[in-house]
CSV table of C-alpha atoms in Angstrom, one decimal:
chain,number,residue,atom,x,y,z
A,19,MET,CA,-52.5,-5.5,-18.7
A,20,ALA,CA,-50.4,-8.3,-17.2
A,21,ALA,CA,-46.7,-8.0,-17.0
A,22,ASP,CA,-44.6,-10.7,-18.6
A,23,VAL,CA,-42.2,-10.8,-15.7
A,24,VAL,CA,-42.4,-9.8,-12.0
A,25,ILE,CA,-39.0,-9.3,-10.3
A,26,VAL,CA,-39.1,-9.4,-6.5
A,27,GLY,CA,-36.2,-7.3,-5.3
A,28,ALA,CA,-35.0,-3.8,-6.4
A,29,GLY,CA,-31.3,-4.4,-5.5
A,30,ILE,CA,-28.6,-4.5,-8.0
A,31,VAL,CA,-29.2,-8.0,-9.2
A,32,GLY,CA,-32.9,-7.4,-9.6
A,33,ALA,CA,-32.1,-4.1,-11.4
A,34,ALA,CA,-29.7,-5.9,-13.8
A,35,CYS,CA,-32.3,-8.6,-14.5
A,36,ALA,CA,-35.0,-5.9,-15.1
A,37,ARG,CA,-32.8,-4.0,-17.5
A,38,ALA,CA,-31.8,-7.1,-19.5
A,39,LEU,CA,-35.4,-8.4,-19.7
A,40,ALA,CA,-36.9,-5.0,-20.6
A,41,ARG,CA,-34.4,-4.2,-23.3
A,42,ALA,CA,-35.1,-7.7,-24.8
A,43,GLY,CA,-38.7,-6.8,-25.1
A,44,ALA,CA,-40.3,-8.2,-22.0
A,45,ARG,CA,-42.8,-6.3,-19.9
A,46,VAL,CA,-41.3,-6.0,-16.5
A,47,THR,CA,-42.6,-5.0,-13.0
A,48,VAL,CA,-40.1,-4.8,-10.2
A,49,LEU,CA,-41.4,-5.0,-6.6
A,50,ASP,CA,-39.7,-4.3,-3.4
A,51,ARG,CA,-41.1,-4.0,0.1
A,52,GLY,CA,-38.6,-1.3,0.9
A,53,ALA,CA,-36.9,1.4,-1.2
A,54,ALA,CA,-34.8,0.6,-4.2
A,55,ALA,CA,-31.2,-0.3,-3.5
A,56,ALA,CA,-31.9,-0.2,0.3
A,57,GLY,CA,-30.9,-3.7,1.3
A,58,THR,CA,-27.6,-5.5,0.6
A,59,SER,CA,-26.7,-3.2,-2.3
A,60,ALA,CA,-26.6,-0.2,0.0
A,61,HIS,CA,-24.2,-1.9,2.4
A,62,GLY,CA,-21.3,-3.0,0.3
A,63,GLU,CA,-18.2,-1.6,-1.3
A,64,GLY,CA,-19.1,-2.0,-4.9
A,65,ASN,CA,-16.4,-4.6,-5.7
A,66,LEU,CA,-15.9,-5.8,-9.2
A,67,LEU,CA,-13.3,-8.6,-8.6
A,68,VAL,CA,-11.7,-11.5,-10.3
A,69,SER,CA,-8.8,-11.5,-7.8
A,70,ASP,CA,-10.8,-13.4,-5.1
A,71,LYS,CA,-12.2,-16.1,-7.2
A,72,GLY,CA,-10.7,-19.5,-8.0
A,73,PRO,CA,-11.1,-21.3,-11.3
A,74,GLY,CA,-14.6,-22.5,-11.9
A,75,PRO,CA,-18.1,-21.2,-12.6
A,76,GLU,CA,-18.0,-18.1,-10.3
A,77,LEU,CA,-14.8,-16.9,-12.0
A,78,GLU,CA,-16.3,-17.5,-15.4
A,79,LEU,CA,-19.3,-15.4,-14.4
A,80,ALA,CA,-17.1,-12.7,-12.9
A,81,THR,CA,-14.9,-12.5,-16.0
A,82,VAL,CA,-17.9,-12.0,-18.3
A,83,SER,CA,-19.4,-9.5,-15.8
A,84,LEU,CA,-16.2,-7.5,-15.4
A,85,ARG,CA,-16.0,-6.9,-19.2
A,86,ARG,CA,-19.7,-6.1,-19.2
A,87,TRP,CA,-19.3,-3.5,-16.5
A,88,ALA,CA,-16.7,-1.6,-18.4
A,89,ALA,CA,-19.1,-1.2,-21.3
A,90,LEU,CA,-22.1,-0.8,-19.2
A,91,ALA,CA,-20.8,2.2,-17.3
A,92,GLU,CA,-20.4,4.1,-20.6
A,93,GLU,CA,-23.8,2.8,-21.9
A,94,LEU,CA,-25.6,4.1,-18.8
A,95,ALA,CA,-23.8,7.5,-18.9
A,96,ASP,CA,-24.7,8.0,-22.6
A,97,GLU,CA,-28.3,6.8,-22.0
A,98,LEU,CA,-29.1,8.7,-18.8
A,99,GLY,CA,-27.1,11.9,-19.5
A,100,PRO,CA,-24.8,14.1,-17.3
A,101,ARG,CA,-27.6,15.0,-14.9
A,102,PHE,CA,-27.9,11.4,-13.6
A,103,PRO,CA,-25.3,10.5,-10.9
A,104,SER,CA,-22.3,8.6,-12.2
A,105,VAL,CA,-21.9,5.0,-11.3
A,106,GLU,CA,-18.3,5.9,-10.5
A,107,HIS,CA,-16.8,3.0,-12.4
A,108,GLU,CA,-13.1,2.9,-11.6
A,109,ALA,CA,-10.7,0.3,-13.0
A,110,LYS,CA,-8.3,0.8,-10.2
A,111,GLY,CA,-6.9,-2.7,-10.0
A,112,GLY,CA,-6.4,-4.9,-7.0
A,113,LEU,CA,-3.3,-5.8,-4.9
A,114,VAL,CA,-3.3,-8.9,-2.7
A,115,VAL,CA,-0.5,-8.8,-0.1
A,116,VAL,CA,1.0,-11.3,2.3
A,117,THR,CA,3.3,-11.0,5.3
A,118,SER,CA,4.8,-14.5,5.5
A,119,THR,CA,6.7,-16.8,3.2
A,120,GLU,CA,4.1,-19.5,3.8
A,121,GLY,CA,1.4,-17.0,2.7
A,122,LEU,CA,3.3,-16.1,-0.3
A,123,SER,CA,3.6,-19.7,-1.4
A,124,GLY,CA,-0.2,-20.1,-1.1
A,125,LEU,CA,-0.8,-16.9,-3.0
A,126,ARG,CA,1.5,-18.0,-5.8
A,127,ARG,CA,-0.4,-21.3,-6.2
A,128,PHE,CA,-3.7,-19.5,-6.3
A,129,ALA,CA,-2.5,-17.0,-8.8
A,130,ASP,CA,-1.0,-19.7,-11.0
A,131,ALA,CA,-4.4,-21.5,-11.1
A,132,GLN,CA,-6.2,-18.2,-12.0
A,133,ARG,CA,-3.7,-17.5,-14.8
A,134,ALA,CA,-4.5,-20.9,-16.3
A,135,SER,CA,-8.1,-19.7,-16.5
A,136,GLY,CA,-7.2,-16.5,-18.3
A,137,VAL,CA,-6.9,-14.0,-15.4
A,138,GLU,CA,-4.1,-11.5,-15.5
A,139,ALA,CA,-2.3,-11.9,-12.2
A,140,VAL,CA,1.2,-10.3,-11.8
A,141,GLU,CA,3.4,-11.6,-9.0
A,142,MET,CA,5.5,-8.9,-7.3
A,143,GLY,CA,8.2,-8.7,-4.7
A,144,ALA,CA,7.8,-6.4,-1.7
A,145,GLU,CA,9.6,-3.5,-3.4
A,146,GLN,CA,7.5,-3.8,-6.5
A,147,ALA,CA,4.4,-3.8,-4.4
A,148,ARG,CA,5.5,-0.6,-2.7
A,149,GLU,CA,6.0,1.1,-6.0
A,150,LEU,CA,2.2,0.7,-6.4
A,151,GLU,CA,1.3,1.3,-2.8
A,152,PRO,CA,4.2,3.2,-1.0
A,153,ASP,CA,2.4,3.1,2.4
A,154,LEU,CA,2.3,-0.7,2.7
A,155,ALA,CA,3.6,-2.1,6.1
A,156,PRO,CA,7.2,-3.1,6.3
A,157,GLY,CA,6.1,-6.7,7.0
A,158,VAL,CA,4.7,-7.2,3.5
A,159,VAL,CA,6.9,-9.7,1.8
A,160,GLY,CA,5.1,-10.0,-1.6
A,161,ALA,CA,1.9,-9.5,-3.5
A,162,VAL,CA,0.0,-10.3,-6.7
A,163,HIS,CA,-1.4,-7.4,-8.8
A,164,TYR,CA,-4.7,-7.8,-10.6
A,165,PRO,CA,-4.9,-5.0,-13.1
A,166,HIS,CA,-8.6,-5.6,-14.0
A,167,ASP,CA,-10.2,-5.4,-10.6
A,168,ALA,CA,-12.6,-2.5,-10.5
A,169,GLN,CA,-15.2,-0.7,-8.4
A,170,VAL,CA,-18.6,1.1,-8.8
A,171,GLN,CA,-20.7,3.0,-6.4
A,172,PRO,CA,-23.3,0.3,-5.7
A,173,VAL,CA,-26.4,2.5,-4.9
A,174,ALA,CA,-25.7,4.8,-7.9
A,175,ALA,CA,-25.2,1.7,-10.1
A,176,THR,CA,-28.4,0.1,-9.0
A,177,GLU,CA,-30.4,3.3,-9.5
A,178,ALA,CA,-28.9,3.7,-13.0
A,179,LEU,CA,-29.8,0.2,-14.0
A,180,LEU,CA,-33.4,0.7,-12.7
A,181,ALA,CA,-33.6,4.1,-14.6
A,182,SER,CA,-32.5,2.4,-17.8
A,183,ALA,CA,-35.0,-0.4,-17.2
A,184,ARG,CA,-37.7,2.2,-16.8
A,185,ARG,CA,-36.7,3.8,-20.1
A,186,ALA,CA,-37.2,0.4,-21.7
A,187,GLY,CA,-40.7,0.2,-20.3
A,188,ALA,CA,-40.2,-1.5,-16.9
A,189,GLU,CA,-42.3,-0.4,-13.9
A,190,VAL,CA,-40.6,-0.2,-10.4
A,191,ARG,CA,-43.0,-0.3,-7.4
A,192,THR,CA,-41.5,0.2,-3.9
A,193,GLY,CA,-43.2,-0.3,-0.6
A,194,VAL,CA,-45.0,-3.4,-2.0
A,195,GLU,CA,-44.5,-6.7,-0.2
A,196,VAL,CA,-45.1,-10.1,-1.8
A,197,THR,CA,-47.4,-12.1,0.5
A,198,GLY,CA,-48.2,-15.2,-1.6
A,199,PRO,CA,-48.6,-16.8,-5.0
A,200,LEU,CA,-51.1,-16.1,-7.7
A,201,LEU,CA,-51.8,-19.6,-9.2
A,202,GLY,CA,-53.0,-20.5,-12.6
A,203,ALA,CA,-53.9,-23.7,-14.3
A,204,GLY,CA,-52.2,-26.8,-13.0
A,205,GLY,CA,-50.6,-24.9,-10.1
A,206,ARG,CA,-48.4,-22.9,-12.4
A,207,LEU,CA,-47.2,-19.6,-10.9
A,208,ALA,CA,-49.2,-16.9,-12.6
A,209,GLY,CA,-48.1,-13.9,-10.6
A,210,VAL,CA,-47.9,-12.7,-7.0
A,211,VAL,CA,-50.3,-11.5,-4.3
A,212,THR,CA,-49.0,-8.4,-2.6
A,213,SER,CA,-49.8,-6.0,0.1
A,214,ARG,CA,-51.3,-3.8,-2.6
A,215,GLY,CA,-53.2,-6.3,-4.7
A,216,GLU,CA,-52.4,-9.0,-7.2
A,217,VAL,CA,-49.8,-8.7,-10.0
A,218,ALA,CA,-50.2,-11.2,-12.8
A,219,ALA,CA,-47.2,-12.4,-14.8
A,220,ASP,CA,-46.0,-15.2,-16.9
A,221,ALA,CA,-42.9,-15.6,-14.7
A,222,VAL,CA,-41.7,-14.4,-11.3
A,223,VAL,CA,-38.0,-13.9,-10.6
A,224,VAL,CA,-36.9,-13.9,-6.9
A,225,ALA,CA,-33.9,-11.5,-6.6
A,226,ALA,CA,-34.4,-10.7,-3.0
A,227,GLY,CA,-30.8,-11.3,-1.8
A,228,PRO,CA,-30.6,-12.8,1.7
A,229,TRP,CA,-34.4,-12.5,2.0
A,230,SER,CA,-34.9,-14.8,-1.0
A,231,ALA,CA,-35.6,-17.9,1.1
A,232,GLU,CA,-38.5,-16.1,2.8
A,233,VAL,CA,-40.0,-15.0,-0.5
A,234,ALA,CA,-39.5,-18.5,-2.0
A,235,GLU,CA,-41.4,-20.0,0.9
A,236,ARG,CA,-44.3,-17.6,0.4
A,237,LEU,CA,-44.5,-18.6,-3.2
A,238,GLY,CA,-44.5,-22.4,-2.4
A,239,SER,CA,-40.9,-23.3,-3.0
A,240,SER,CA,-37.6,-23.3,-1.1
A,241,ILE,CA,-34.0,-22.3,-1.6
A,242,PRO,CA,-31.1,-22.6,0.9
A,243,VAL,CA,-30.1,-18.9,1.0
A,244,ARG,CA,-29.0,-17.7,4.4
A,245,PRO,CA,-27.9,-14.2,5.6
A,246,ARG,CA,-24.2,-13.7,6.2
A,247,ARG,CA,-23.6,-10.5,8.1
A,248,GLY,CA,-20.7,-8.2,7.2
A,249,MET,CA,-19.5,-4.8,8.4
A,250,VAL,CA,-17.7,-1.9,6.6
A,251,LEU,CA,-15.8,0.9,8.4
A,252,VAL,CA,-15.7,4.4,6.8
A,253,THR,CA,-12.9,6.8,7.7
A,254,THR,CA,-13.1,10.6,7.6
A,255,PRO,CA,-12.0,12.1,4.2
A,256,MET,CA,-8.3,12.4,3.6
A,257,PRO,CA,-5.8,13.0,0.7
A,258,GLN,CA,-5.7,9.8,-1.3
A,259,ARG,CA,-2.9,7.5,-0.1
A,260,ILE,CA,-4.4,4.2,-1.2
A,261,ARG,CA,-4.6,3.9,-5.0
A,262,ARG,CA,-6.0,0.4,-5.4
A,263,LYS,CA,-8.2,-2.1,-3.7
A,264,VAL,CA,-5.7,-3.7,-1.3
A,265,TYR,CA,-6.4,-6.8,0.8
A,266,ASP,CA,-4.6,-9.5,2.7
A,267,GLY,CA,-4.2,-13.1,1.6
A,268,ASP,CA,-6.8,-14.3,4.1
A,269,TYR,CA,-9.7,-12.7,2.1
A,270,PHE,CA,-10.2,-15.5,-0.3
A,271,ALA,CA,-10.3,-18.1,2.4
A,272,ALA,CA,-12.9,-16.1,4.3
A,273,THR,CA,-15.2,-15.8,1.2
A,274,GLN,CA,-15.1,-19.6,0.7
A,275,SER,CA,-15.5,-20.6,4.3
A,276,ALA,CA,-18.7,-22.3,5.4
A,277,GLY,CA,-18.1,-21.5,9.1
A,278,ALA,CA,-20.7,-19.5,11.0
A,279,GLU,CA,-18.1,-18.0,13.3
A,280,LEU,CA,-16.7,-14.5,12.9
A,281,GLN,CA,-14.1,-14.3,10.2
A,282,THR,CA,-12.2,-11.1,9.3
A,283,SER,CA,-9.7,-10.0,6.7
A,284,ALA,CA,-8.3,-6.7,5.6
A,285,VAL,CA,-9.9,-5.2,2.5
A,286,ILE,CA,-9.0,-1.5,2.1
A,287,GLU,CA,-9.6,1.1,-0.6
A,288,SER,CA,-10.2,4.8,-1.2
A,289,THR,CA,-13.3,6.3,-2.6
A,290,GLN,CA,-13.6,9.2,-5.0
A,291,GLY,CA,-15.0,11.3,-2.1
A,292,GLY,CA,-11.7,10.8,-0.1
A,293,THR,CA,-12.9,8.4,2.5
A,294,VAL,CA,-11.3,5.0,3.0
A,295,LEU,CA,-13.5,1.9,3.2
A,296,ILE,CA,-12.3,-0.9,5.5
A,297,GLY,CA,-13.7,-4.4,5.4
A,298,SER,CA,-14.3,-7.2,5.8
A,299,SER,CA,-16.2,-9.4,8.3
A,300,ARG,CA,-18.3,-12.5,7.8
A,301,GLU,CA,-20.5,-14.2,10.4
A,302,GLN,CA,-23.7,-16.2,10.3
A,303,VAL,CA,-26.0,-14.7,13.0
A,304,GLY,CA,-29.3,-14.5,11.1
A,305,PHE,CA,-30.6,-11.0,10.7
A,306,ASP,CA,-29.1,-9.8,14.0
A,307,GLU,CA,-28.1,-6.1,13.5
A,308,ARG,CA,-26.8,-5.6,17.1
A,309,PHE,CA,-23.4,-3.9,17.3
A,310,ARG,CA,-20.5,-5.9,18.7
A,311,ALA,CA,-17.3,-3.9,19.4
A,312,ALA,CA,-15.1,-6.9,18.8
A,313,VAL,CA,-15.9,-7.0,15.1
A,314,PRO,CA,-14.7,-3.5,14.1
A,315,ALA,CA,-11.8,-3.8,16.5
A,316,GLU,CA,-10.5,-6.9,14.7
A,317,MET,CA,-11.1,-5.3,11.3
A,318,ALA,CA,-9.2,-2.2,12.3
A,319,ARG,CA,-6.3,-4.3,13.6
A,320,ARG,CA,-6.0,-6.1,10.3
A,321,ALA,CA,-6.2,-2.9,8.3
A,322,VAL,CA,-3.4,-1.3,10.3
A,323,ALA,CA,-1.2,-4.4,9.8
A,324,VAL,CA,-1.4,-3.6,6.0
A,325,PHE,CA,-1.4,0.2,6.2
A,326,PRO,CA,0.1,1.4,9.5
A,327,PHE,CA,-0.8,5.1,8.8
A,328,LEU,CA,-4.5,4.1,9.3
A,329,ALA,CA,-3.8,3.9,13.1
A,330,GLN,CA,-3.9,7.7,13.1
A,331,THR,CA,-7.1,8.0,11.1
A,332,ASN,CA,-10.6,8.5,12.5
A,333,VAL,CA,-13.5,6.2,11.6
A,334,MET,CA,-16.6,8.4,11.2
A,335,ARG,CA,-19.1,5.6,10.8
A,336,SER,CA,-19.7,1.9,10.1
A,337,TYR,CA,-22.5,0.0,8.6
A,338,VAL,CA,-23.8,-3.6,8.7
A,339,GLY,CA,-25.3,-5.5,5.8
A,340,PHE,CA,-26.5,-9.0,5.1
A,341,ARG,CA,-25.1,-11.0,2.1
A,342,PRO,CA,-27.0,-13.8,0.5
A,343,TYR,CA,-25.0,-16.9,1.3
A,344,MET,CA,-25.3,-20.2,-0.5
A,345,PRO,CA,-23.8,-23.4,1.0
A,346,ASP,CA,-21.7,-24.2,-2.2
A,347,HIS,CA,-20.7,-20.6,-2.7
A,348,LEU,CA,-22.3,-20.2,-6.1
A,349,PRO,CA,-25.3,-18.0,-7.0
A,350,VAL,CA,-28.6,-19.5,-8.3
A,351,ILE,CA,-29.6,-18.2,-11.7
A,352,GLY,CA,-32.4,-20.1,-13.4
A,353,PRO,CA,-35.9,-21.8,-13.1
A,354,ASP,CA,-37.3,-23.5,-10.1
A,355,PRO,CA,-37.3,-27.3,-11.0
A,356,VAL,CA,-40.7,-27.9,-9.3
A,357,ARG,CA,-42.9,-24.8,-9.5
A,358,ALA,CA,-43.3,-23.7,-13.1
A,359,GLY,CA,-43.1,-20.0,-13.7
A,360,LEU,CA,-40.8,-19.4,-10.7
A,361,TRP,CA,-37.2,-18.2,-11.3
A,362,PHE,CA,-34.3,-17.2,-9.1
A,363,ALA,CA,-31.4,-14.8,-9.4
A,364,THR,CA,-29.8,-14.8,-5.9
A,365,GLY,CA,-27.2,-16.2,-3.6
A,366,HIS,CA,-24.2,-14.1,-4.8
A,367,GLU,CA,-23.1,-13.4,-1.2
A,368,GLY,CA,-20.6,-10.4,-1.3
A,369,ALA,CA,-20.2,-10.5,-5.1
A,370,GLY,CA,-23.6,-9.4,-6.2
A,371,VAL,CA,-22.5,-6.0,-7.5
A,372,GLY,CA,-19.7,-7.5,-9.6
A,373,LEU,CA,-21.7,-10.4,-10.9
A,374,ALA,CA,-25.0,-8.5,-11.6
A,375,PRO,CA,-24.6,-7.7,-15.3
A,376,ALA,CA,-23.8,-11.3,-16.3
A,377,THR,CA,-26.5,-12.6,-14.0
A,378,GLY,CA,-29.1,-10.4,-15.6
A,379,ASP,CA,-28.0,-11.4,-19.1
A,380,LEU,CA,-28.0,-15.1,-18.2
A,381,LEU,CA,-31.4,-15.0,-16.5
A,382,ALA,CA,-33.0,-13.1,-19.4
A,383,ALA,CA,-31.5,-15.4,-22.0
A,384,GLN,CA,-32.9,-18.5,-20.2
A,385,LEU,CA,-36.3,-17.0,-19.5
A,386,LEU,CA,-36.8,-15.7,-23.0
A,387,GLY,CA,-35.4,-18.8,-24.8
A,388,LEU,CA,-32.3,-17.1,-26.2
A,389,ASP,CA,-28.7,-18.4,-26.4
A,390,PRO,CA,-26.9,-17.7,-23.2
A,391,ALA,CA,-23.4,-16.4,-23.1
A,392,LEU,CA,-22.5,-18.9,-20.4
A,393,ASP,CA,-23.5,-22.5,-19.6
A,394,PRO,CA,-26.4,-22.1,-17.1
A,395,ARG,CA,-26.0,-25.5,-15.6
A,396,PRO,CA,-23.5,-24.6,-12.8
A,397,TYR,CA,-25.9,-22.0,-11.5
A,398,ALA,CA,-29.1,-24.2,-11.6
A,399,VAL,CA,-31.3,-24.6,-8.5
A,400,ASP,CA,-31.0,-28.4,-8.7
A,401,ARG,CA,-27.2,-28.6,-9.4
A,402,PRO,CA,-25.4,-31.5,-7.7
A,403,THR,CA,-23.1,-29.4,-5.5
A,404,LEU,CA,-26.1,-27.6,-4.0
A,405,LEU,CA,-28.2,-30.8,-3.5
A,406,GLU,CA,-25.3,-32.4,-1.7
A,407,THR,CA,-25.3,-29.6,0.9
A,408,GLN,CA,-28.9,-30.3,1.7
A,409,SER,CA,-28.7,-34.1,2.0
């Protein structure tokens, strides 16, 4: 029996799409050439942030998704039971700190614009910031607190979404690579050809993260997703001294930059296991995984400038991942304008975990002809801001 929808990619965005579609009654098959949650979703920090997003479509998607995550964590726990690993949802809040008066002025302007869009952003002086994070560096002159920033464990969250999708009837097949299109009448996409045979479907959703361009090309289309490499450092476990997600004021600029060169900023937080995660880096080097010592050295320098005690802490490992970068810094969620039957849910760069629930709901609503909670036009494949980057 043919599936209604094939989803290519078993990361967190594909998992969220699968759950939303399956629970709405679609027959869903998820395909991944590797293991579930083994790509970008396994190489991030699990951020659920509004603090790093300026007014506009991405912030709107993030606001909806942040609320959705709070409910979703409870839904998944109730549905899957205590024997299934927790998604570790933690509404810890975020703190953006600056070390110069110029930086503070810029942060104030940014927070003012966010507040006008409904984000709770509380400006703080240095002493107030240290009440929240006593170990902050002496050079911190001010901060903005975002109470609603949160975090999940990204692999556990992906696996939970897939488990929920399976309970709703979805099939998840790993070790299956999509190699080409299965075409129907008039050239409409009618499924996919894979390394293990054909899979028929009424619609195919590409949710393959930074590999989405490759999959789209195999299916006869194109999308300007590129890999953007990032690294995370993991310290040895310690008594918790960092209570929130804390990052410096350069982080937002790095997320919005189009530059291919190395960019770093301090993003620091504790995990429930006692380790500290230290990010972040961004560079466009294709899928090059080679280790470059200059990258973690610069990340460590920035982290110590925010929390000096980290200079005495050991890093036990690091990991590199590739984020799906779009030239206009917005994800693509919707149908291909040329090839009927082809859909996309990709291009979230480093925000895929945070934006996954709203992405899944928006994709499912469009594909099934339901009323979407958000206007889908800003995320369309043929939106003007994306077409301009390709001209």
